[in-house]
Coordinates of N, CA and C in Angstrom, one line a residue:
X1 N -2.7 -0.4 -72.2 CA -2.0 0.3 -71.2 C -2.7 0.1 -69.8
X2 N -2.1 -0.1 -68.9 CA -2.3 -0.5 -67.4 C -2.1 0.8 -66.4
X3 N -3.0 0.9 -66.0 CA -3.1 2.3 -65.1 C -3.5 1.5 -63.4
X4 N -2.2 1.8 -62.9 CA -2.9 1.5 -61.6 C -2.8 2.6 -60.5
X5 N -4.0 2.4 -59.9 CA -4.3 3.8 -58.8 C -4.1 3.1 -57.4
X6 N -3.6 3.8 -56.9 CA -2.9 3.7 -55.8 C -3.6 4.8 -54.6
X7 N -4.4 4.3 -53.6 CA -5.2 5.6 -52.8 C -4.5 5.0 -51.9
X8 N -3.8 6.1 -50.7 CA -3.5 6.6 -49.8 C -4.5 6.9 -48.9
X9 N -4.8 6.9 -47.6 CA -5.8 7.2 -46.9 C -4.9 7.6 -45.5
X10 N -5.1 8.5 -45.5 CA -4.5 8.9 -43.9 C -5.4 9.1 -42.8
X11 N -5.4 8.6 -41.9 CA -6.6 9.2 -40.9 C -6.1 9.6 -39.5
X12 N -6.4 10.7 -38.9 CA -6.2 11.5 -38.0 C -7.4 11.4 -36.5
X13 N -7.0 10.9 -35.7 CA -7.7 11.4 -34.7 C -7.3 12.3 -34.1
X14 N -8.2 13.3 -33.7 CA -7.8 14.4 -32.8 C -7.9 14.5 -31.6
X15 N -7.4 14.1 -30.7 CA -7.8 14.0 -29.5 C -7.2 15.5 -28.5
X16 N -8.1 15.5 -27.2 CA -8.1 16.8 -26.5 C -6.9 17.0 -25.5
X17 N -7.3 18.0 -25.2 CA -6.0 18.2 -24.2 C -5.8 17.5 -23.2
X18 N -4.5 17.0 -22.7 CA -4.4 16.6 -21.2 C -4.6 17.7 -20.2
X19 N -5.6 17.0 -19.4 CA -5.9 17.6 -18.0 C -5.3 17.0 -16.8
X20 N -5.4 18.2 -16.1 CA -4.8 17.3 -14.7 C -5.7 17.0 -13.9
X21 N -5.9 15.9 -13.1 CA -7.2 15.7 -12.5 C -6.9 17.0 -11.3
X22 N -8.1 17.8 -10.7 CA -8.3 18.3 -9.8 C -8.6 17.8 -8.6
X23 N -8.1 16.7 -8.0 CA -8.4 16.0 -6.6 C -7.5 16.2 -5.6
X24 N -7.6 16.1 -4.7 CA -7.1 16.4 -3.5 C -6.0 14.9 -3.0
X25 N -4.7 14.9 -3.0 CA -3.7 14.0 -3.1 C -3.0 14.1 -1.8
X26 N -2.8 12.7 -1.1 CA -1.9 12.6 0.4 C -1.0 12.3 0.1
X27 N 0.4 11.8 0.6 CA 1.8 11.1 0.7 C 1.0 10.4 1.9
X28 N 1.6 9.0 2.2 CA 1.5 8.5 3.2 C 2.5 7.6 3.9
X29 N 3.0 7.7 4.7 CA 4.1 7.5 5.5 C 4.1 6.5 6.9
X30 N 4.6 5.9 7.2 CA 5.2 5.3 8.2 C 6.4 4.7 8.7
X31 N 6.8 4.4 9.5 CA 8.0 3.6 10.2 C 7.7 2.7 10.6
X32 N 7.9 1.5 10.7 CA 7.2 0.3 11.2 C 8.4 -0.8 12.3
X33 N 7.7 -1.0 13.2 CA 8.9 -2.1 14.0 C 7.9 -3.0 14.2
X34 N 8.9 -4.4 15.0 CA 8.3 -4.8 15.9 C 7.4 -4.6 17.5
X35 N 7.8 -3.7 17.9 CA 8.1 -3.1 19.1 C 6.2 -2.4 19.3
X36 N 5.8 -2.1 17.8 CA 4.6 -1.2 17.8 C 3.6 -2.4 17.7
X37 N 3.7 -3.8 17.5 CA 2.9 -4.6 17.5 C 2.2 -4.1 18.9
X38 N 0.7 -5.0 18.9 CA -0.2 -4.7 20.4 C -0.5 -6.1 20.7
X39 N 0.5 -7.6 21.0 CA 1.7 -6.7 21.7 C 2.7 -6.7 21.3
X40 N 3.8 -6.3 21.7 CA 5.1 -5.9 20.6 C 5.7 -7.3 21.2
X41 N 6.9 -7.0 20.0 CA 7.9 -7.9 20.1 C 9.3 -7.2 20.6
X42 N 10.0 -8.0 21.1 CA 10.9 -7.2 21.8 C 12.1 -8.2 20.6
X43 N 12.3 -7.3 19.6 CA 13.0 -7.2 18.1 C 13.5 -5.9 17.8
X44 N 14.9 -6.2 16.5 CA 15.2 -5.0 16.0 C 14.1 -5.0 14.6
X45 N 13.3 -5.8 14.4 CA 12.7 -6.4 12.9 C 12.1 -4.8 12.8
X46 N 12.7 -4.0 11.5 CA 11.6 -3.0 11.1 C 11.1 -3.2 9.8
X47 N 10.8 -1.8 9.3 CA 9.8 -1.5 7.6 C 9.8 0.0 7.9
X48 N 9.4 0.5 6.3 CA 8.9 1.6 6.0 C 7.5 1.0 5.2
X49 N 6.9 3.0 5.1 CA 5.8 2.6 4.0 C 5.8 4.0 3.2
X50 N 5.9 3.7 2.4 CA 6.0 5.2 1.6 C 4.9 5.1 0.3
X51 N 4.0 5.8 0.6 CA 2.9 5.9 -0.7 C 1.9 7.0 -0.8
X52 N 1.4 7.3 -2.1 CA 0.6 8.3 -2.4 C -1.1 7.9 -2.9
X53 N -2.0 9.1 -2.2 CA -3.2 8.7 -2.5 C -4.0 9.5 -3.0
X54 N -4.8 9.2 -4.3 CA -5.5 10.5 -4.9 C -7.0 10.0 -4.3
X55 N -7.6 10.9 -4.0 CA -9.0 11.1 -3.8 C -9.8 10.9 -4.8
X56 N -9.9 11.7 -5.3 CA -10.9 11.4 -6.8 C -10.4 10.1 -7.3
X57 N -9.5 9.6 -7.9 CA -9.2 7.8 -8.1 C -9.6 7.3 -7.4
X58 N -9.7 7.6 -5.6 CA -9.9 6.2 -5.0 C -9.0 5.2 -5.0
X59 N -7.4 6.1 -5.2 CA -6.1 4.6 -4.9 C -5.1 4.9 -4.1
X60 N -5.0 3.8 -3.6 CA -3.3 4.6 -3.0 C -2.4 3.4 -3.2
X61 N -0.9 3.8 -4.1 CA 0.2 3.2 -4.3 C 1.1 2.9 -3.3
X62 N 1.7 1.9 -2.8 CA 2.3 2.5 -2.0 C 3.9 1.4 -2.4
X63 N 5.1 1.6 -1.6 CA 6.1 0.6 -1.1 C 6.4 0.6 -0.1
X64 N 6.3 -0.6 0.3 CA 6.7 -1.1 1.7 C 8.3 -2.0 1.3
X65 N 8.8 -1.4 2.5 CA 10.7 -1.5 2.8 C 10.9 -2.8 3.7
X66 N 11.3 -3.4 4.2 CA 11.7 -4.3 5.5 C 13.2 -5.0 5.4
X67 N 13.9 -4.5 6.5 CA 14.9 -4.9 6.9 C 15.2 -5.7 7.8
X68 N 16.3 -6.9 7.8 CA 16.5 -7.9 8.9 C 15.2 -8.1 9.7
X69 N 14.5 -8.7 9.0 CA 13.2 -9.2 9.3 C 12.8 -10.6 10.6
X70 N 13.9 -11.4 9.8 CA 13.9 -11.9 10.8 C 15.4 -12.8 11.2
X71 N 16.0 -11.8 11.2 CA 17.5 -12.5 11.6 C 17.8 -13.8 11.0
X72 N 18.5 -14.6 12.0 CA 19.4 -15.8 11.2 C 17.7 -17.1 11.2
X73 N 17.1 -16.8 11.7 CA 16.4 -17.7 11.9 C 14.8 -17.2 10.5
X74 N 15.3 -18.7 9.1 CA 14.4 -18.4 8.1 C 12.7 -18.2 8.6
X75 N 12.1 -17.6 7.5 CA 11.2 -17.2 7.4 C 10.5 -16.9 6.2
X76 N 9.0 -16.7 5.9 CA 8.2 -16.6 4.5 C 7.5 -15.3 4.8
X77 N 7.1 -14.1 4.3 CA 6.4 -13.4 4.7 C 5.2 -13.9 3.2
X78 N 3.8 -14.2 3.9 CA 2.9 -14.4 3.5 C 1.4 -12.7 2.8
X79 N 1.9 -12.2 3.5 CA 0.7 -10.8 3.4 C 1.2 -9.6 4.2
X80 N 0.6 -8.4 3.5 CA 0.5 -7.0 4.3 C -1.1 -7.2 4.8
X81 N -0.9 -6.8 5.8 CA -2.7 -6.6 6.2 C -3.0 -5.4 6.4
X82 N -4.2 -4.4 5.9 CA -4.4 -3.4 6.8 C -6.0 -3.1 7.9
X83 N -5.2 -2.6 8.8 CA -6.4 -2.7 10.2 C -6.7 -1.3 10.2
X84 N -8.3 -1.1 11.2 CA -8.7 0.5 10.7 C -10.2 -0.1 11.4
X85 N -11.1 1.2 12.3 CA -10.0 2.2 12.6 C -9.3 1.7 14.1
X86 N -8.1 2.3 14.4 CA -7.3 2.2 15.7 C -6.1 3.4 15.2
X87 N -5.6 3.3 17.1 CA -4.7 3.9 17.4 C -3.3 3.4 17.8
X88 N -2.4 4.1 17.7 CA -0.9 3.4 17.8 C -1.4 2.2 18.8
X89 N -1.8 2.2 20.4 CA -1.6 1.6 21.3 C -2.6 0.5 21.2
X90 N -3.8 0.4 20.2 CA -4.3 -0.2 20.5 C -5.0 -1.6 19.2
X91 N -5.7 -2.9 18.8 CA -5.5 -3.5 17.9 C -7.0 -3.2 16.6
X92 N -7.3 -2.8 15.4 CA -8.3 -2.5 15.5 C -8.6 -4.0 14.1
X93 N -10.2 -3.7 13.8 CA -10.3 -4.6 12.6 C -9.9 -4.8 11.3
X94 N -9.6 -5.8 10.6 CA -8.8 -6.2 9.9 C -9.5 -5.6 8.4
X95 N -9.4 -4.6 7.9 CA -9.7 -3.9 6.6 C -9.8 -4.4 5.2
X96 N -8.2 -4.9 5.0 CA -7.9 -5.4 3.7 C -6.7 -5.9 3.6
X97 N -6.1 -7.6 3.3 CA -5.2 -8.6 3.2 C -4.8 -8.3 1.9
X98 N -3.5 -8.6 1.6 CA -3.0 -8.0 0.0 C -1.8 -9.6 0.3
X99 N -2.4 -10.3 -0.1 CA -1.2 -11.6 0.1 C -0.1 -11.7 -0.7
X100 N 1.3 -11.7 -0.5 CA 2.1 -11.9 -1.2 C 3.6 -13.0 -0.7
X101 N 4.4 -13.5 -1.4 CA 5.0 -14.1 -1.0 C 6.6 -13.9 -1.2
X102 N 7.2 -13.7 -0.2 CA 9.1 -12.8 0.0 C 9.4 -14.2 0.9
X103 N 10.4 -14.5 0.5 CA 12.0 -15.5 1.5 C 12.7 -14.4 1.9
X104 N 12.9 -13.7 0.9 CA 14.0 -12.4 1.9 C 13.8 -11.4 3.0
X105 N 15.2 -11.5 3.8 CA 14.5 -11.2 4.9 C 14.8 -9.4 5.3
X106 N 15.1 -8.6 3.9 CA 15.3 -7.8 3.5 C 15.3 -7.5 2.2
X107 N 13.9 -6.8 1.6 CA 13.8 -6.3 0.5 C 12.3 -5.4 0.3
X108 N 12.0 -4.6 -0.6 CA 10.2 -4.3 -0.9 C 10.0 -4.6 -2.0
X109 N 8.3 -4.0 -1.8 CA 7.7 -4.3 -2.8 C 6.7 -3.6 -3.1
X110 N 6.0 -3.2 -4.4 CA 5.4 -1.8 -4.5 C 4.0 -2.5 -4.8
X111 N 2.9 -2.0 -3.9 CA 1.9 -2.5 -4.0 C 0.6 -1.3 -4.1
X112 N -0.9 -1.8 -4.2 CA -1.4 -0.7 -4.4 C -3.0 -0.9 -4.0
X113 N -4.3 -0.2 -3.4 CA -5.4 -0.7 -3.3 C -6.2 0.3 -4.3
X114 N -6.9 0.0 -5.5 CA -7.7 0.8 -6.0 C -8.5 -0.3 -6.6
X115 N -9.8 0.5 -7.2 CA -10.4 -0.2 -8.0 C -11.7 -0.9 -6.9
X116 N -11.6 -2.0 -7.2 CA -12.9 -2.7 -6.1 C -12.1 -2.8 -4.7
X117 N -10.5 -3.1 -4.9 CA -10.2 -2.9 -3.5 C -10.2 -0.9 -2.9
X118 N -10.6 -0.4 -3.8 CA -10.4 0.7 -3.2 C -11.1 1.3 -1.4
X119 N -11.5 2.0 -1.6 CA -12.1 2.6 0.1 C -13.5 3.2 -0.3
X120 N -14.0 2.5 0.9 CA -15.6 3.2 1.0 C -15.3 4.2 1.8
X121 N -16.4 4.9 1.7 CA -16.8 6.1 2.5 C -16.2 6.3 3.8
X122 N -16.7 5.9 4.8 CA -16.2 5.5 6.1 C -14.8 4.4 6.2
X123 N -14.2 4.0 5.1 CA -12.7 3.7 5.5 C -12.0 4.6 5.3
X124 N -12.1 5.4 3.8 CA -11.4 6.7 3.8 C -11.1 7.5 4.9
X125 N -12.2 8.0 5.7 CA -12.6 9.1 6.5 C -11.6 8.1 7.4
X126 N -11.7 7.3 8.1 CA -10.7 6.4 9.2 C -8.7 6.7 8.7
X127 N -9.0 6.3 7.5 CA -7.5 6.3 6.7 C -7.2 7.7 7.1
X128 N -7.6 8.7 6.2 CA -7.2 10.0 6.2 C -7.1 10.6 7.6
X129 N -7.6 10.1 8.5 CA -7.9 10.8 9.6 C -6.3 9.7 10.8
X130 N -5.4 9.3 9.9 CA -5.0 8.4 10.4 C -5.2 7.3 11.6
X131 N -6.0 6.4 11.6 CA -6.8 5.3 12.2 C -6.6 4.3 11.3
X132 N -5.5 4.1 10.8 CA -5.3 2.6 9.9 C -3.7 3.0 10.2
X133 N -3.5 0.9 10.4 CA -2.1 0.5 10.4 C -1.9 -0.3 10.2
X134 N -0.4 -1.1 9.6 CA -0.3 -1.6 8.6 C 0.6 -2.6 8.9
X135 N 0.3 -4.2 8.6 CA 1.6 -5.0 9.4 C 2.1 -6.0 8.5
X136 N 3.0 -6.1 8.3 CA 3.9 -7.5 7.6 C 3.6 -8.7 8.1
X137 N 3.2 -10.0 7.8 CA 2.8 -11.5 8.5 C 4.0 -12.2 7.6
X138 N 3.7 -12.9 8.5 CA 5.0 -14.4 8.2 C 4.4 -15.7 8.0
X139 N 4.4 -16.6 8.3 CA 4.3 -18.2 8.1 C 4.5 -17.9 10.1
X140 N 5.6 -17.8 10.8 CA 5.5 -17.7 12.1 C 5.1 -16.6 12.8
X141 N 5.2 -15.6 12.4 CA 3.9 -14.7 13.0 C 3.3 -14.3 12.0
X142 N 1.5 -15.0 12.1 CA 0.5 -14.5 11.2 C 0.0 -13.8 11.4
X143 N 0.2 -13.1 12.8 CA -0.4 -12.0 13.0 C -0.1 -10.6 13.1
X144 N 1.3 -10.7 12.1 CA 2.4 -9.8 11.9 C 4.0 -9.8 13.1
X145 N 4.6 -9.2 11.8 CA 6.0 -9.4 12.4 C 6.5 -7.7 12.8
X146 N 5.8 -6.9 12.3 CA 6.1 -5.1 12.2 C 4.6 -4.7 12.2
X147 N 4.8 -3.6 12.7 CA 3.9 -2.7 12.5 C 4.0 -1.9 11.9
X148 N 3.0 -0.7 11.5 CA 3.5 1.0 11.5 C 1.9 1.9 11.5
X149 N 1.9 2.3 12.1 CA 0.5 3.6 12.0 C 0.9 4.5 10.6
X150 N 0.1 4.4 9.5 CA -0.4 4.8 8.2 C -0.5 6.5 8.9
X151 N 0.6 7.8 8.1 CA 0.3 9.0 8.5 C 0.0 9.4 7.4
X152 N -1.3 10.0 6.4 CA -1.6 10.6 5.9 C -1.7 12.1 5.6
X153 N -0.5 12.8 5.0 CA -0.4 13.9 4.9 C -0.3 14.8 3.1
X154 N -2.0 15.4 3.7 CA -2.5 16.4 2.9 C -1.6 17.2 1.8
X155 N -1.4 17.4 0.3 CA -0.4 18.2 -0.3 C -1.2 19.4 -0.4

């Protein structure tokens, strides 16, 4: 007679509660034209930027929007750049290049800086304090086609 044993083993991890991180979190906002370039372009070419930033992570998500970018006449948008610190009127140093590549001359895209691109000490303080702004580049303007001043607001 043949006796076969059969063991079952179940194993359970128990893991802890979800917490919510306790950090202090921005929305970050802008409007972006041509017109805010330094110096502007005398265009209807706009953008948005709509994104959130946690402190304690060290990231901010964001999407950037762009509309009739560049009319009837084609174009490649190459990179978002962001500059910091500066003010609406004026051009400041170039922070961090996030290169990507769009033919359309209307569409977004959801992008994000954390991790090693995240922010040192003294960018943060610039960012939050709004002194960073943010431009769309082309293949014909590399040195952006829109602008927008990055508004960081506290929840």
């Amino acid at each position: 007679m043949m006796v076969i044993v059969v063991l079952a083993a179940i194993s359970c991890t128990k893991g802890g509660e979800l917490e919510r991180i306790n950090s202090t979190q921005y929305t970050v906002t802008s409007l972006a034209s041509s017109r805010q370039l330094v110096p502007g372009l005398d265009t209807t070419f706009s953008g948005t930027f709509n994104g959130f930033y946690d402190e304690q992570g060290n990231g901010l998500t964001f999407t950037i929007g762009w509309k009739d970018l560049w009319g009837a006449a084609k174009d490649t948008i190459i990179s978002v750049n962001f500059y910091g610190p500066a003010g609406p009127a004026e051009n400041g140093p170039l922070v961090r290049s996030l290169p990507f590549v769009s033919t359309h001359s209307a569409s977004s895209i959801n992008l994000g800086l954390a991790g090693i691109k995240g922010f040192t000490a003294d960018e943060r303080k610039d960012f939050l304090a709004g002194a960073w702004y943010f431009t769309i580049n082309t293949k014909k303007y590399p040195n952006g086609i829109i602008r927008g001043q990055l508004a960081p607001t506290k929840q």
